[in-house]
Short mmCIF file of C-alpha atoms in Angstrom, two decimals:
data_model
loop_
_atom_site.label_atom_id
_atom_site.label_comp_id
_atom_site.label_asym_id
_atom_site.label_seq_id
_atom_site.Cartn_x
_atom_site.Cartn_y
_atom_site.Cartn_z
CA UNK A 1 -12.66 -4.44 11.55
CA UNK A 2 -12.23 -2.67 8.44
CA UNK A 3 -11.38 0.69 8.90
CA UNK A 4 -11.18 1.86 5.34
CA UNK A 5 -13.93 0.35 3.08
CA UNK A 6 -14.27 0.58 -0.79
CA UNK A 7 -17.59 -0.98 -1.34
CA UNK A 8 -17.32 -1.27 -5.16
CA UNK A 9 -15.17 -4.16 -6.30
CA UNK A 10 -15.18 -3.02 -9.68
CA UNK A 11 -16.22 -0.13 -12.20
CA UNK A 12 -16.31 0.00 -15.96
CA UNK A 13 -16.30 3.45 -17.54
CA UNK A 14 -16.30 4.25 -21.32
CA UNK A 15 -13.10 6.04 -22.46
CA UNK A 16 -13.51 10.12 -21.88
CA UNK A 17 -15.95 9.72 -19.25
CA UNK A 18 -15.58 10.21 -15.58
CA UNK A 19 -14.72 7.75 -13.31
CA UNK A 20 -15.55 7.95 -9.56
CA UNK A 21 -14.28 5.71 -7.07
CA UNK A 22 -15.43 5.97 -3.60
CA UNK A 23 -14.05 5.14 -0.14
CA UNK A 24 -15.44 5.40 3.29
CA UNK A 25 -13.57 5.12 6.55
CA UNK A 26 -14.54 4.65 10.02
CA UNK A 27 -11.65 6.03 12.29
CA UNK A 28 -12.46 9.79 12.70
CA UNK A 29 -8.65 10.14 13.90
CA UNK A 30 -7.63 9.36 10.41
CA UNK A 31 -6.54 12.95 9.16
CA UNK A 32 -4.54 12.15 5.88
CA UNK A 33 -5.69 10.03 2.88
CA UNK A 34 -3.73 8.51 0.01
CA UNK A 35 -5.17 6.85 -3.32
CA UNK A 36 -2.68 4.28 -5.30
CA UNK A 37 -2.94 2.73 -8.33
CA UNK A 38 -1.88 -0.63 -8.91
CA UNK A 39 -1.44 -2.93 -11.81
CA UNK A 40 -1.29 -6.86 -11.55
CA UNK A 41 2.08 -8.14 -10.32
CA UNK A 42 3.81 -4.53 -9.60
CA UNK A 43 3.63 -2.50 -6.31
CA UNK A 44 1.12 0.27 -5.66
CA UNK A 45 1.83 3.81 -7.42
CA UNK A 46 1.10 6.99 -5.32
CA UNK A 47 -1.40 8.98 -7.18
CA UNK A 48 -2.54 11.51 -5.01
CA UNK A 49 -3.51 12.57 -1.34
CA UNK A 50 -5.50 14.89 0.77
CA UNK A 51 -4.89 16.26 4.23
CA UNK A 52 -8.19 16.77 6.09
CA UNK A 53 -7.59 20.19 6.53
CA UNK A 54 -8.86 20.39 2.83
CA UNK A 55 -12.10 19.11 0.83
CA UNK A 56 -10.68 18.91 -2.51
CA UNK A 57 -7.11 18.36 -3.82
CA UNK A 58 -6.45 18.22 -7.89
CA UNK A 59 -3.57 16.86 -9.80
CA UNK A 60 -3.94 16.86 -13.48
CA UNK A 61 -7.05 14.70 -14.35
CA UNK A 62 -7.12 13.22 -10.76
CA UNK A 63 -9.14 15.07 -8.28
CA UNK A 64 -9.59 13.84 -4.62
CA UNK A 65 -12.89 15.20 -2.56
CA UNK A 66 -12.99 14.75 1.17
CA UNK A 67 -16.28 14.64 3.30
CA UNK A 68 -15.33 14.42 6.96
CA UNK A 69 -18.88 14.59 8.25
CA UNK A 70 -19.92 11.70 6.18
CA UNK A 71 -16.27 10.00 6.56
CA UNK A 72 -16.32 9.63 2.83
CA UNK A 73 -13.66 10.40 0.20
CA UNK A 74 -13.71 10.07 -3.50
CA UNK A 75 -11.22 10.01 -6.27
CA UNK A 76 -12.51 11.57 -9.73
CA UNK A 77 -10.50 10.79 -13.12
CA UNK A 78 -11.86 13.00 -15.98
CA UNK A 79 -11.32 12.19 -18.68
CA UNK A 80 -10.76 8.44 -18.25
CA UNK A 81 -8.29 6.73 -20.37
CA UNK A 82 -7.45 3.03 -21.08
CA UNK A 83 -4.45 3.11 -19.27
CA UNK A 84 -6.31 3.93 -16.40
CA UNK A 85 -7.57 0.42 -16.09
CA UNK A 86 -6.05 -0.76 -12.65
CA UNK A 87 -7.00 -1.63 -9.14
CA UNK A 88 -7.43 1.40 -7.13
CA UNK A 89 -6.55 1.53 -3.24
CA UNK A 90 -7.44 4.40 -0.88
CA UNK A 91 -5.26 4.10 2.39
CA UNK A 92 -5.22 6.14 5.57
CA UNK A 93 -2.20 6.57 7.76
CA UNK A 94 -2.57 4.86 11.10
CA UNK A 95 -0.37 6.39 13.96
CA UNK A 96 -0.03 4.31 17.05
CA UNK A 97 3.05 5.25 19.36
CA UNK A 98 5.84 5.48 17.11
CA UNK A 99 4.44 3.20 14.17
CA UNK A 100 3.03 4.60 11.15
CA UNK A 101 1.56 2.14 9.10
CA UNK A 102 -1.24 2.40 6.25
CA UNK A 103 -4.62 0.90 6.49
CA UNK A 104 -5.98 -0.01 3.21
CA UNK A 105 -9.26 -0.59 1.77
CA UNK A 106 -9.94 -3.57 -0.27
CA UNK A 107 -9.61 -1.75 -3.91
CA UNK A 108 -11.77 -1.22 -6.85
CA UNK A 109 -10.94 -2.81 -10.20
CA UNK A 110 -11.40 0.21 -12.80
CA UNK A 111 -11.91 -0.82 -16.37
CA UNK A 112 -12.06 1.77 -18.89
CA UNK A 113 -13.70 0.78 -22.07
CA UNK A 114 -11.99 2.09 -25.51
CA UNK B 1 16.33 9.00 -7.92
CA UNK B 2 15.94 5.15 -8.17
CA UNK B 3 12.76 3.77 -6.61
CA UNK B 4 12.35 1.16 -4.18
CA UNK B 5 13.93 -2.34 -5.52
CA UNK B 6 12.83 -5.66 -4.04
CA UNK B 7 14.88 -8.85 -4.78
CA UNK B 8 14.19 -11.29 -6.40
CA UNK B 9 10.67 -10.63 -8.06
CA UNK B 10 9.61 -14.26 -7.94
CA UNK B 11 10.19 -16.99 -5.70
CA UNK B 12 9.03 -20.55 -5.42
CA UNK B 13 9.48 -22.50 -2.41
CA UNK B 14 8.10 -25.62 -0.46
CA UNK B 15 6.04 -26.13 2.73
CA UNK B 16 8.55 -25.96 5.71
CA UNK B 17 11.31 -24.17 3.81
CA UNK B 18 12.14 -20.67 4.77
CA UNK B 19 12.73 -17.44 2.84
CA UNK B 20 14.62 -14.07 2.61
CA UNK B 21 13.20 -11.25 0.88
CA UNK B 22 15.47 -8.17 0.21
CA UNK B 23 14.32 -4.64 -0.16
CA UNK B 24 16.57 -1.18 -1.01
CA UNK B 25 14.50 1.93 0.07
CA UNK B 26 14.76 5.12 -1.99
CA UNK B 27 17.87 6.86 -1.37
CA UNK B 28 17.63 8.99 1.78
CA UNK B 29 14.62 7.10 3.16
CA UNK B 30 15.05 5.80 6.56
CA UNK B 31 11.56 4.21 7.24
CA UNK B 32 10.86 1.05 5.43
CA UNK B 33 7.70 -1.09 5.73
CA UNK B 34 6.24 -4.25 4.73
CA UNK B 35 3.13 -5.34 3.44
CA UNK B 36 1.85 -8.79 2.57
CA UNK B 37 -1.22 -8.71 -0.49
CA UNK B 38 -3.40 -11.53 -0.98
CA UNK B 39 -6.62 -11.98 -2.89
CA UNK B 40 -8.40 -12.85 0.25
CA UNK B 41 -7.20 -10.27 2.67
CA UNK B 42 -5.92 -7.44 0.56
CA UNK B 43 -2.85 -5.28 1.53
CA UNK B 44 -1.89 -5.91 5.41
CA UNK B 45 0.73 -4.32 7.13
CA UNK B 46 3.64 -6.66 8.35
CA UNK B 47 6.12 -4.38 9.96
CA UNK B 48 8.12 -1.05 9.85
CA UNK B 49 11.51 -0.44 10.60
CA UNK B 50 13.40 2.80 11.01
CA UNK B 51 17.15 3.25 11.82
CA UNK B 52 17.20 -0.30 12.49
CA UNK B 53 14.46 -0.84 15.01
CA UNK B 54 11.38 -2.54 14.45
CA UNK B 55 8.99 -0.09 15.43
CA UNK B 56 5.63 -2.09 15.22
CA UNK B 57 4.70 -5.45 13.69
CA UNK B 58 1.16 -6.37 12.46
CA UNK B 59 -0.99 -9.37 13.41
CA UNK B 60 1.41 -12.04 11.99
CA UNK B 61 3.11 -15.12 13.47
CA UNK B 62 6.27 -15.12 14.71
CA UNK B 63 7.50 -17.09 11.49
CA UNK B 64 7.56 -13.75 10.21
CA UNK B 65 10.49 -11.58 11.08
CA UNK B 66 12.62 -8.81 9.73
CA UNK B 67 15.59 -6.61 10.00
CA UNK B 68 17.04 -3.45 8.69
CA UNK B 69 20.67 -2.58 8.07
CA UNK B 70 22.85 0.50 8.79
CA UNK B 71 22.10 1.89 5.12
CA UNK B 72 18.19 1.26 5.61
CA UNK B 73 18.10 -1.65 3.47
CA UNK B 74 15.86 -4.06 4.97
CA UNK B 75 15.14 -8.20 4.76
CA UNK B 76 12.13 -10.10 5.57
CA UNK B 77 12.40 -13.47 6.55
CA UNK B 78 9.48 -16.13 6.60
CA UNK B 79 10.36 -19.41 8.47
CA UNK B 80 8.81 -22.97 8.24
CA UNK B 81 6.68 -21.49 4.94
CA UNK B 82 2.96 -22.57 4.87
CA UNK B 83 0.79 -22.70 1.73
CA UNK B 84 -1.06 -19.92 3.07
CA UNK B 85 2.04 -17.59 2.72
CA UNK B 86 1.79 -17.65 -1.06
CA UNK B 87 1.36 -13.74 -1.55
CA UNK B 88 2.83 -10.56 -3.11
CA UNK B 89 5.12 -9.04 -0.47
CA UNK B 90 5.68 -5.56 -0.77
CA UNK B 91 8.14 -2.99 0.53
CA UNK B 92 7.62 0.63 0.87
CA UNK B 93 9.88 3.50 2.23
CA UNK B 94 9.20 7.11 3.19
CA UNK B 95 11.01 9.96 4.29
CA UNK B 96 11.52 11.26 7.85
CA UNK B 97 9.88 14.46 7.31
CA UNK B 98 7.01 12.99 5.58
CA UNK B 99 6.34 9.38 6.77
CA UNK B 100 2.43 9.08 5.58
CA UNK B 101 3.72 9.21 1.91
CA UNK B 102 5.03 5.75 1.38
CA UNK B 103 6.49 4.48 -1.85
CA UNK B 104 6.18 1.20 -2.85
CA UNK B 105 8.33 -1.39 -4.44
CA UNK B 106 7.33 -4.00 -7.39
CA UNK B 107 7.02 -6.75 -4.95
CA UNK B 108 8.26 -10.32 -4.65
CA UNK B 109 5.64 -12.87 -5.74
CA UNK B 110 6.16 -15.81 -3.18
CA UNK B 111 4.64 -19.01 -4.09
CA UNK B 112 4.63 -21.83 -1.66
CA UNK B 113 3.86 -25.65 -2.99
#
């Protein structure tokens, strides 16, 4: 059961334009979400997070929007730069007893064309 | 502050062998988690350690095990390697007061021939 879904495996955007990456979740108990960026053969790098008490969080060129009623979040990158080309994962912490693990989406490969 | 470090970065083994991977968390972080990344399954949770205790384990066979030392460094072991164990193994650490935010190491690329 894929509790966090990224339905677009890839996205291509022109440099300077906006990149919008989408993520859906099914578990209404999720109350915190994270976006990670990953280059090949490297570990994921934390980008930005959002708590369910907010509907928007902004950090420089990166903004994450959360729509709890739709169980949907999106990451906006403005303006997009070639160095943003990477795989982006959304993730949600799952709490079960004393454990804490991240449930990841399948990732979206972003290609920013110069 | 130094990030999460993992050794070795690359490893080639043959079927039936065993392997041990090492992870040093960010200084002060006591929670260490391990994940497996494969093209088909994405990023899958293996297990989490806190204060030398395994808190939970993902849906992996008993061939996958781990441990954590008193200095929070962690190791994971895979015995009787199978071809399907070829993957990028990622270690992540988090602080006690913000366990949701996990910082990842560069990973160990394991290839099983």
